[in-house]
Amino acid sequence: MDEEALSLMKTIVPALTSKKHKGQDGRIGILGGCQEYTGAPYFAAIAALKVGADLSHVFCTRDAATVIKSYSPELIVHPVLDGPNAVEEMDKWLPRLHSLVVGPGLGRDEALLKTAKEVIEKSKARDIPIVIDADGLWLVAQQPSVIQGYQKAILTPNFMEFTRLYEALHHEPMDSSDPRRSVMQLSAALGNLTVVLKGEQDLITDGRKVLSCNLRGSGRRCGGQGDLLSGSLGVLAHWAFTSTAHSKSVSPSMLAAFGACSLTKQCNSQAFQQHGRSTTTSDMIQEIGSAFKKLFES
Ligand SMILES: NC(=O)C1=CN([C@@H]2O[C@H](COP(=O)(O)OP(=O)(O)OC[C@H]3O[C@@H](n4cnc5c(N)ncnc54)[C@H](O)[C@@H]3O)[C@@H](O)[C@H]2O)[C@@H](O)CC1
Ligand SMILES: Nc1ncnc2c1ncn2[C@@H]1O[C@H](COP(=O)(O)OP(=O)(O)OP(=O)(O)O)[C@@H](O)[C@H]1O
Ligand SMILES: [Mg+2]
């Protein structure tokens, strides 16, 4: 456990006071959710709320919207992604968002990926933190320039997604015997934005320094844990970038990524202690409150 990163994380958690209005602790957007995948954007959006965001918006296709709404009354769901004016519709909301998570359950439909690309461009122009996960990483592997060099971008690939990105950027197979080196190389090739390679140990880098999150999770690898991570990261990135506490050694993106990785593994560990082999991501979501308190508020 990186003690310095952990104690820095504690300093970016906003105080709960009666002086704030709704929205100040985070209005987070999730771009994803299509006919096949409705769980992934739900997990990301509800995780953002459970971590402490005030409002969580999902931007998805029309047929996914009713399904996602029915999982939770707490989410604001916009059925815009496959509509005729998807980018304009999203652009109305961007000024109100503190960060955007692109990709959970987005799918790989060409038209949806084109919309995602244009929304990323508009979000960059607004200088908001952008987390790219899942099918958003598929888009980056096809067109790296969409995110290259944007310092407020954080990419959260699983092993497969990482390999795809690496090969797209380096035009050669990855040397999997040295993941630290590979993850630094990928970050550097993308202009030193933050890359998180998820695995038994999560590796977090900006191409110069590597933080590793080696909390013990469990042996349970159910789907959706990465969505919990990217949704949590949406909020933590907002907190890290707006915090007045500064560190020379750990950038806001690296710090937020370290926080989200630690939190996800802690949730996995706690849920596993209760549910063992039957642990699912919904069980992990129920652990967010106590895992957060244990890691960052004690
Ligand atoms: N309930 C849901 O709606 C869920 C939807 N999901 C969505 O499903 C879509 C595809 O996501 P995938 O994660 O399947 O992406 P990919 O289609 O790129 O597949 C990744 C594959 O890599 C394999 N893999 C992972 N780690 C590996 C390792 N260390 N070594 C070898 N193979 C490894 C996995 O078995 C998986 O099949 C995304 O839109 C994603 O958000 C997932 O997030 C899971 C939950
Ligand atoms: N071998 C492993 N041992 C322990 N933890 C792991 C292992 N592989 C992944 N994890 C953890 O699981 C979480 C999700 O990572 P994973 O690689 O499963 O993402 P993903 O494939 O994107 O998930 P999702 O199903 O949500 O798309 C992260 O917290 C990561 O640290
Ligand atoms: Mg994933």
GROMACS .gro file of C-alpha atoms and ligand atoms in nm:
model
  375
    1MET     CA    1   0.000   0.000   0.000
    2ASP     CA    2   0.139   0.338  -0.095
    3GLU     CA    3   0.106   0.529   0.233
    4GLU     CA    4   0.179   0.868   0.078
    5ALA     CA    5  -0.094   0.827  -0.185
    6LEU     CA    6  -0.334   0.701   0.078
    7SER     CA    7  -0.281   0.998   0.307
    8LEU     CA    8  -0.308   1.237   0.011
    9MET     CA    9  -0.635   1.071  -0.087
   10LYS     CA   10  -0.776   1.154   0.255
   11THR     CA   11  -0.704   1.523   0.197
   12ILE     CA   12  -0.915   1.547  -0.121
   13VAL     CA   13  -1.233   1.406   0.030
   14PRO     CA   14  -1.469   1.704   0.064
   15ALA     CA   15  -1.610   1.780   0.406
   16LEU     CA   16  -1.979   1.716   0.460
   17THR     CA   17  -2.111   2.051   0.578
   18SER     CA   18  -2.444   2.229   0.585
   19LYS     CA   19  -2.302   2.514   0.374
   20LYS     CA   20  -2.310   2.332   0.043
   21HIS     CA   21  -2.576   2.306  -0.222
   22LYS     CA   22  -2.677   1.995  -0.413
   23GLY     CA   23  -2.434   1.930  -0.693
   24GLN     CA   24  -2.120   2.074  -0.540
   25ASP     CA   25  -1.971   1.738  -0.449
   26GLY     CA   26  -2.013   1.609  -0.802
   27ARG     CA   27  -2.234   1.597  -1.107
   28ILE     CA   28  -2.100   1.301  -1.297
   29GLY     CA   29  -2.190   1.183  -1.647
   30ILE     CA   30  -2.165   0.828  -1.779
   31LEU     CA   31  -2.171   0.787  -2.156
   32GLY     CA   32  -2.274   0.428  -2.226
   33GLY     CA   33  -2.561   0.185  -2.225
   34CYS     CA   34  -2.704   0.022  -2.535
   35GLN     CA   35  -2.935  -0.263  -2.624
   36GLU     CA   36  -2.692  -0.535  -2.506
   37TYR     CA   37  -2.542  -0.368  -2.201
   38THR     CA   38  -2.747  -0.194  -1.937
   39GLY     CA   39  -2.569  -0.322  -1.625
   40ALA     CA   40  -2.232  -0.158  -1.692
   41PRO     CA   41  -2.354   0.207  -1.704
   42TYR     CA   42  -2.580   0.139  -1.407
   43PHE     CA   43  -2.287   0.007  -1.199
   44ALA     CA   44  -2.070   0.305  -1.293
   45ALA     CA   45  -2.342   0.560  -1.223
   46ILE     CA   46  -2.459   0.415  -0.892
   47ALA     CA   47  -2.098   0.374  -0.777
   48ALA     CA   48  -2.043   0.747  -0.839
   49LEU     CA   49  -2.339   0.829  -0.615
   50LYS     CA   50  -2.236   0.585  -0.344
   51VAL     CA   51  -1.885   0.731  -0.335
   52GLY     CA   52  -2.038   1.071  -0.272
   53ALA     CA   53  -2.136   1.247  -0.594
   54ASP     CA   54  -2.462   1.441  -0.565
   55LEU     CA   55  -2.599   1.369  -0.913
   56SER     CA   56  -2.527   1.093  -1.161
   57HIS     CA   57  -2.639   1.116  -1.523
   58VAL     CA   58  -2.643   0.830  -1.774
   59PHE     CA   59  -2.644   0.911  -2.147
   60CYS     CA   60  -2.752   0.597  -2.332
   61THR     CA   61  -2.956   0.469  -2.625
   62ARG     CA   62  -3.333   0.494  -2.624
   63ASP     CA   63  -3.402   0.127  -2.562
   64ALA     CA   64  -3.150   0.103  -2.277
   65ALA     CA   65  -3.290   0.406  -2.094
   66THR     CA   66  -3.611   0.260  -1.951
   67VAL     CA   67  -3.424  -0.047  -1.837
   68ILE     CA   68  -3.157   0.156  -1.655
   69LYS     CA   69  -3.418   0.384  -1.497
   70SER     CA   70  -3.598   0.078  -1.367
   71TYR     CA   71  -3.288  -0.038  -1.178
   72SER     CA   72  -3.275   0.280  -0.973
   73PRO     CA   73  -3.477   0.595  -0.915
   74GLU     CA   74  -3.158   0.773  -0.813
   75LEU     CA   75  -3.012   0.802  -1.160
   76ILE     CA   76  -3.096   1.065  -1.419
   77VAL     CA   77  -3.114   0.886  -1.752
   78HIS     CA   78  -3.106   1.058  -2.091
   79PRO     CA   79  -3.217   0.843  -2.390
   80VAL     CA   80  -3.014   1.047  -2.640
   81LEU     CA   81  -2.720   0.849  -2.778
   82ASP     CA   82  -2.891   0.706  -3.086
   83GLY     CA   83  -3.118   1.004  -3.146
   84PRO     CA   84  -3.081   1.239  -3.445
   85ASN     CA   85  -2.910   1.518  -3.244
   86ALA     CA   86  -2.710   1.310  -2.997
   87VAL     CA   87  -2.409   1.542  -2.973
   88GLU     CA   88  -2.621   1.858  -2.942
   89GLU     CA   89  -2.836   1.693  -2.675
   90MET     CA   90  -2.529   1.595  -2.477
   91ASP     CA   91  -2.369   1.932  -2.528
   92LYS     CA   92  -2.659   2.090  -2.338
   93TRP     CA   93  -2.559   1.893  -2.031
   94LEU     CA   94  -2.180   1.914  -2.050
   95PRO     CA   95  -2.157   2.261  -1.889
   96ARG     CA   96  -2.328   2.112  -1.584
   97LEU     CA   97  -2.101   1.808  -1.549
   98HIS     CA   98  -1.786   1.794  -1.339
   99SER     CA   99  -1.651   1.482  -1.509
  100LEU     CA  100  -1.743   1.231  -1.777
  101VAL     CA  101  -1.691   0.854  -1.789
  102VAL     CA  102  -1.698   0.725  -2.145
  103GLY     CA  103  -1.753   0.363  -2.239
  104PRO     CA  104  -1.920   0.133  -1.987
  105GLY     CA  105  -2.173  -0.066  -2.191
  106LEU     CA  106  -2.135   0.163  -2.492
  107GLY     CA  107  -2.097  -0.124  -2.741
  108ARG     CA  108  -1.911  -0.096  -3.068
  109ASP     CA  109  -2.170   0.035  -3.308
  110GLU     CA  110  -1.999   0.276  -3.549
  111ALA     CA  111  -2.256   0.553  -3.510
  112LEU     CA  112  -2.240   0.540  -3.129
  113LEU     CA  113  -1.860   0.547  -3.136
  114LYS     CA  114  -1.870   0.852  -3.364
  115THR     CA  115  -2.101   1.026  -3.119
  116ALA     CA  116  -1.870   0.932  -2.831
  117LYS     CA  117  -1.577   1.077  -3.020
  118GLU     CA  118  -1.751   1.410  -3.077
  119VAL     CA  119  -1.860   1.428  -2.715
  120ILE     CA  120  -1.501   1.365  -2.603
  121GLU     CA  121  -1.388   1.655  -2.823
  122LYS     CA  122  -1.650   1.885  -2.666
  123SER     CA  123  -1.555   1.771  -2.314
  124LYS     CA  124  -1.188   1.840  -2.383
  125ALA     CA  125  -1.279   2.192  -2.491
  126ARG     CA  126  -1.449   2.235  -2.152
  127ASP     CA  127  -1.141   2.101  -1.970
  128ILE     CA  128  -1.332   1.844  -1.765
  129PRO     CA  129  -1.175   1.518  -1.644
  130ILE     CA  130  -1.258   1.230  -1.879
  131VAL     CA  131  -1.236   0.866  -1.770
  132ILE     CA  132  -1.222   0.624  -2.062
  133ASP     CA  133  -1.316   0.263  -2.001
  134ALA     CA  134  -1.449  -0.046  -2.181
  135ASP     CA  135  -1.572   0.033  -2.536
  136GLY     CA  136  -1.442   0.387  -2.502
  137LEU     CA  137  -1.100   0.221  -2.510
  138TRP     CA  138  -1.198   0.040  -2.827
  139LEU     CA  139  -1.253   0.382  -2.981
  140VAL     CA  140  -0.913   0.504  -2.855
  141ALA     CA  141  -0.743   0.196  -3.005
  142GLN     CA  142  -0.897   0.286  -3.344
  143GLN     CA  143  -0.827   0.660  -3.316
  144PRO     CA  144  -0.572   0.743  -3.045
  145SER     CA  145  -0.567   1.110  -3.146
  146VAL     CA  146  -0.911   1.153  -2.989
  147ILE     CA  147  -0.751   1.160  -2.644
  148GLN     CA  148  -0.375   1.180  -2.700
  149GLY     CA  149  -0.212   1.447  -2.484
  150TYR     CA  150  -0.524   1.545  -2.289
  151GLN     CA  151  -0.388   1.577  -1.935
  152LYS     CA  152  -0.724   1.529  -1.766
  153ALA     CA  153  -0.786   1.191  -1.929
  154ILE     CA  154  -0.761   0.867  -1.735
  155LEU     CA  155  -0.774   0.532  -1.917
  156THR     CA  156  -0.874   0.218  -1.724
  157PRO     CA  157  -0.805  -0.087  -1.943
  158ASN     CA  158  -0.835  -0.450  -1.837
  159PHE     CA  159  -0.560  -0.678  -1.966
  160MET     CA  160  -0.724  -0.737  -2.303
  161GLU     CA  161  -0.808  -0.371  -2.359
  162PHE     CA  162  -0.452  -0.278  -2.262
  163THR     CA  163  -0.302  -0.524  -2.511
  164ARG     CA  164  -0.523  -0.385  -2.786
  165LEU     CA  165  -0.420  -0.027  -2.707
  166TYR     CA  166  -0.053  -0.117  -2.681
  167GLU     CA  167  -0.050  -0.291  -3.017
  168ALA     CA  168  -0.240  -0.005  -3.182
  169LEU     CA  169   0.009   0.254  -3.054
  170HIS     CA  170   0.333   0.058  -3.083
  171HIS     CA  171   0.255  -0.159  -3.388
  172GLU     CA  172   0.418  -0.460  -3.223
  173PRO     CA  173   0.313  -0.728  -2.972
  174MET     CA  174   0.346  -0.638  -2.607
  175ASP     CA  175   0.615  -0.792  -2.385
  176SER     CA  176   0.389  -0.921  -2.109
  177SER     CA  177   0.685  -1.014  -1.886
  178ASP     CA  178   0.733  -0.649  -1.790
  179PRO     CA  179   0.392  -0.486  -1.737
  180ARG     CA  180   0.538  -0.181  -1.556
  181ARG     CA  181   0.746  -0.097  -1.859
  182SER     CA  182   0.459  -0.160  -2.100
  183VAL     CA  183   0.216   0.060  -1.908
  184MET     CA  184   0.470   0.345  -1.895
  185GLN     CA  185   0.535   0.307  -2.266
  186LEU     CA  186   0.166   0.326  -2.347
  187SER     CA  187   0.116   0.634  -2.131
  188ALA     CA  188   0.413   0.803  -2.296
  189ALA     CA  189   0.284   0.717  -2.644
  190LEU     CA  190  -0.049   0.875  -2.552
  191GLY     CA  191   0.117   1.198  -2.439
  192ASN     CA  192   0.160   1.113  -2.068
  193LEU     CA  193  -0.203   1.086  -1.980
  194THR     CA  194  -0.286   0.856  -1.688
  195VAL     CA  195  -0.323   0.486  -1.762
  196VAL     CA  196  -0.447   0.227  -1.513
  197LEU     CA  197  -0.376  -0.136  -1.602
  198LYS     CA  198  -0.614  -0.345  -1.392
  199GLY     CA  199  -0.511  -0.684  -1.262
  200GLU     CA  200  -0.397  -0.866  -0.951
  201GLN     CA  201  -0.200  -0.548  -0.884
  202ASP     CA  202  -0.334  -0.236  -1.053
  203LEU     CA  203  -0.058  -0.030  -1.215
  204ILE     CA  204  -0.116   0.344  -1.242
  205THR     CA  205   0.117   0.565  -1.441
  206ASP     CA  206   0.161   0.897  -1.617
  207GLY     CA  207   0.461   0.762  -1.806
  208ARG     CA  208   0.707   0.896  -1.548
  209LYS     CA  209   0.612   0.731  -1.222
  210VAL     CA  210   0.422   0.410  -1.145
  211LEU     CA  211   0.194   0.369  -0.844
  212SER     CA  212   0.072   0.023  -0.770
  213CYS     CA  213  -0.238  -0.072  -0.580
  214ASN     CA  214  -0.174  -0.407  -0.422
  215LEU     CA  215  -0.459  -0.432  -0.175
  216ARG     CA  216  -0.591  -0.783  -0.163
  217GLY     CA  217  -0.927  -0.824  -0.326
  218SER     CA  218  -1.040  -1.183  -0.363
  219GLY     CA  219  -1.039  -1.459  -0.620
  220ARG     CA  220  -1.387  -1.363  -0.737
  221ARG     CA  221  -1.385  -1.208  -1.086
  222CYS     CA  222  -1.751  -1.139  -1.166
  223GLY     CA  223  -1.828  -0.887  -1.443
  224GLY     CA  224  -1.896  -0.526  -1.356
  225GLN     CA  225  -1.612  -0.460  -1.110
  226GLY     CA  226  -1.434  -0.245  -1.367
  227ASP     CA  227  -1.752  -0.040  -1.406
  228LEU     CA  228  -1.760   0.022  -1.032
  229LEU     CA  229  -1.399   0.137  -1.062
  230SER     CA  230  -1.455   0.378  -1.352
  231GLY     CA  231  -1.770   0.530  -1.199
  232SER     CA  232  -1.590   0.587  -0.867
  233LEU     CA  233  -1.301   0.738  -1.055
  234GLY     CA  234  -1.535   0.990  -1.218
  235VAL     CA  235  -1.610   1.143  -0.876
  236LEU     CA  236  -1.260   1.112  -0.733
  237ALA     CA  237  -1.113   1.284  -1.039
  238HIS     CA  238  -1.346   1.579  -0.983
  239TRP     CA  239  -1.243   1.596  -0.617
  240ALA     CA  240  -0.874   1.562  -0.695
  241PHE     CA  241  -0.875   1.834  -0.961
  242THR     CA  242  -1.072   2.080  -0.748
  243SER     CA  243  -0.890   2.011  -0.421
  244THR     CA  244  -0.676   2.289  -0.280
  245ALA     CA  245  -0.431   2.033  -0.140
  246HIS     CA  246  -0.148   1.994  -0.391
  247SER     CA  247   0.127   1.739  -0.416
  248LYS     CA  248   0.441   1.761  -0.625
  249SER     CA  249   0.485   1.386  -0.638
  250VAL     CA  250   0.137   1.259  -0.731
  251SER     CA  251  -0.080   1.425  -0.996
  252PRO     CA  252  -0.456   1.465  -0.938
  253SER     CA  253  -0.528   1.198  -1.202
  254MET     CA  254  -0.286   0.947  -1.049
  255LEU     CA  255  -0.424   1.014  -0.704
  256ALA     CA  256  -0.786   0.970  -0.811
  257ALA     CA  257  -0.694   0.649  -0.993
  258PHE     CA  258  -0.516   0.515  -0.687
  259GLY     CA  259  -0.824   0.595  -0.477
  260ALA     CA  260  -1.064   0.422  -0.717
  261CYS     CA  261  -0.844   0.112  -0.747
  262SER     CA  262  -0.806   0.083  -0.369
  263LEU     CA  263  -1.177   0.130  -0.315
  264THR     CA  264  -1.274  -0.134  -0.572
  265LYS     CA  265  -1.040  -0.394  -0.425
  266GLN     CA  266  -1.158  -0.317  -0.072
  267CYS     CA  267  -1.523  -0.355  -0.181
  268ASN     CA  268  -1.436  -0.684  -0.348
  269SER     CA  269  -1.265  -0.811  -0.034
  270GLN     CA  270  -1.549  -0.709   0.199
  271ALA     CA  271  -1.822  -0.848  -0.028
  272PHE     CA  272  -1.630  -1.173  -0.066
  273GLN     CA  273  -1.604  -1.216   0.311
  274GLN     CA  274  -1.983  -1.223   0.325
  275HIS     CA  275  -2.084  -1.387   0.000
  276GLY     CA  276  -1.788  -1.596  -0.112
  277ARG     CA  277  -1.830  -1.749  -0.454
  278SER     CA  278  -2.173  -1.595  -0.502
  279THR     CA  279  -2.032  -1.238  -0.475
  280THR     CA  280  -2.158  -1.012  -0.753
  281THR     CA  281  -2.094  -0.647  -0.834
  282SER     CA  282  -2.422  -0.549  -0.666
  283ASP     CA  283  -2.283  -0.694  -0.341
  284MET     CA  284  -1.968  -0.485  -0.390
  285ILE     CA  285  -2.175  -0.170  -0.443
  286GLN     CA  286  -2.335  -0.224  -0.104
  287GLU     CA  287  -1.986  -0.219   0.050
  288ILE     CA  288  -1.881   0.117  -0.100
  289GLY     CA  289  -1.985   0.321   0.206
  290SER     CA  290  -1.799   0.115   0.464
  291ALA     CA  291  -1.498   0.048   0.237
  292PHE     CA  292  -1.464   0.422   0.171
  293LYS     CA  293  -1.481   0.498   0.543
  294LYS     CA  294  -1.224   0.234   0.630
  295LEU     CA  295  -0.975   0.349   0.365
  296PHE     CA  296  -1.018   0.725   0.350
  297GLU     CA  297  -1.195   0.845   0.663
  298SER     CA  298  -1.016   0.665   0.943
  299LIG     N1  299  -2.359  -0.623  -1.682
  299LIG     C1  300  -2.310  -0.558  -1.787
  299LIG     O1  301  -2.381  -0.491  -1.863
  299LIG     C2  302  -2.164  -0.563  -1.814
  299LIG     C3  303  -2.121  -0.515  -1.936
  299LIG     N2  304  -1.990  -0.507  -1.967
  299LIG     C4  305  -1.961  -0.444  -2.096
  299LIG     O2  306  -1.925  -0.543  -2.189
  299LIG     C5  307  -1.854  -0.480  -2.296
  299LIG     C6  308  -1.728  -0.560  -2.330
  299LIG     O3  309  -1.641  -0.558  -2.218
  299LIG     P1  310  -1.528  -0.670  -2.194
  299LIG     O4  311  -1.463  -0.642  -2.065
  299LIG     O5  312  -1.588  -0.804  -2.214
  299LIG     O6  313  -1.424  -0.630  -2.306
  299LIG     P2  314  -1.358  -0.715  -2.424
  299LIG     O7  315  -1.466  -0.752  -2.519
  299LIG     O8  316  -1.245  -0.638  -2.473
  299LIG     O9  317  -1.310  -0.847  -2.358
  299LIG     C7  318  -1.220  -0.853  -2.260
  299LIG     C8  319  -1.195  -1.002  -2.249
  299LIG    O10  320  -1.067  -1.017  -2.196
  299LIG     C9  321  -1.067  -1.124  -2.110
  299LIG     N3  322  -0.964  -1.094  -2.009
  299LIG    C10  323  -0.971  -1.006  -1.906
  299LIG     N4  324  -0.859  -1.008  -1.835
  299LIG    C11  325  -0.779  -1.100  -1.894
  299LIG    C12  326  -0.649  -1.148  -1.866
  299LIG     N5  327  -0.580  -1.103  -1.762
  299LIG     N6  328  -0.600  -1.240  -1.950
  299LIG    C13  329  -0.669  -1.286  -2.054
  299LIG     N7  330  -0.792  -1.244  -2.085
  299LIG    C14  331  -0.845  -1.154  -2.005
  299LIG    C15  332  -1.207  -1.132  -2.049
  299LIG    O11  333  -1.244  -1.264  -2.026
  299LIG    C16  334  -1.294  -1.070  -2.157
  299LIG    O12  335  -1.359  -1.168  -2.231
  299LIG    C17  336  -1.824  -0.337  -2.248
  299LIG    O13  337  -1.920  -0.248  -2.298
  299LIG    C18  338  -1.843  -0.350  -2.101
  299LIG    O14  339  -1.871  -0.226  -2.037
  299LIG    C19  340  -1.885  -0.539  -1.872
  299LIG    O15  341  -1.854  -0.416  -1.811
  299LIG    C20  342  -1.932  -0.642  -1.769
  299LIG    C21  343  -2.069  -0.613  -1.711
  300LIG     N1  344  -0.625  -1.134  -1.114
  300LIG     C1  345  -0.680  -1.045  -1.034
  300LIG     N2  346  -0.666  -1.054  -0.900
  300LIG     C2  347  -0.722  -0.964  -0.818
  300LIG     N3  348  -0.796  -0.859  -0.861
  300LIG     C3  349  -0.813  -0.844  -0.993
  300LIG     C4  350  -0.757  -0.936  -1.086
  300LIG     N4  351  -0.791  -0.896  -1.212
  300LIG     C5  352  -0.865  -0.785  -1.196
  300LIG     N5  353  -0.879  -0.752  -1.066
  300LIG     C6  354  -0.954  -0.640  -1.010
  300LIG     O1  355  -1.086  -0.640  -1.058
  300LIG     C7  356  -1.133  -0.508  -1.082
  300LIG     C8  357  -1.183  -0.498  -1.226
  300LIG     O2  358  -1.078  -0.535  -1.313
  300LIG     P1  359  -1.107  -0.621  -1.441
  300LIG     O3  360  -0.977  -0.651  -1.507
  300LIG     O4  361  -1.199  -0.733  -1.408
  300LIG     O5  362  -1.187  -0.511  -1.524
  300LIG     P2  363  -1.293  -0.527  -1.639
  300LIG     O6  364  -1.267  -0.648  -1.720
  300LIG     O7  365  -1.296  -0.397  -1.709
  300LIG     O8  366  -1.430  -0.543  -1.556
  300LIG     P3  367  -1.580  -0.532  -1.612
  300LIG     O9  368  -1.637  -0.667  -1.606
  300LIG    O10  369  -1.648  -0.437  -1.519
  300LIG    O11  370  -1.571  -0.476  -1.750
  300LIG     C9  371  -1.017  -0.415  -1.052
  300LIG    O12  372  -1.036  -0.364  -0.923
  300LIG    C10  373  -0.895  -0.509  -1.053
  300LIG    O13  374  -0.798  -0.465  -0.960
  301MG      MG  375  -1.454  -0.327  -1.824
   0.00000   0.00000   0.00000
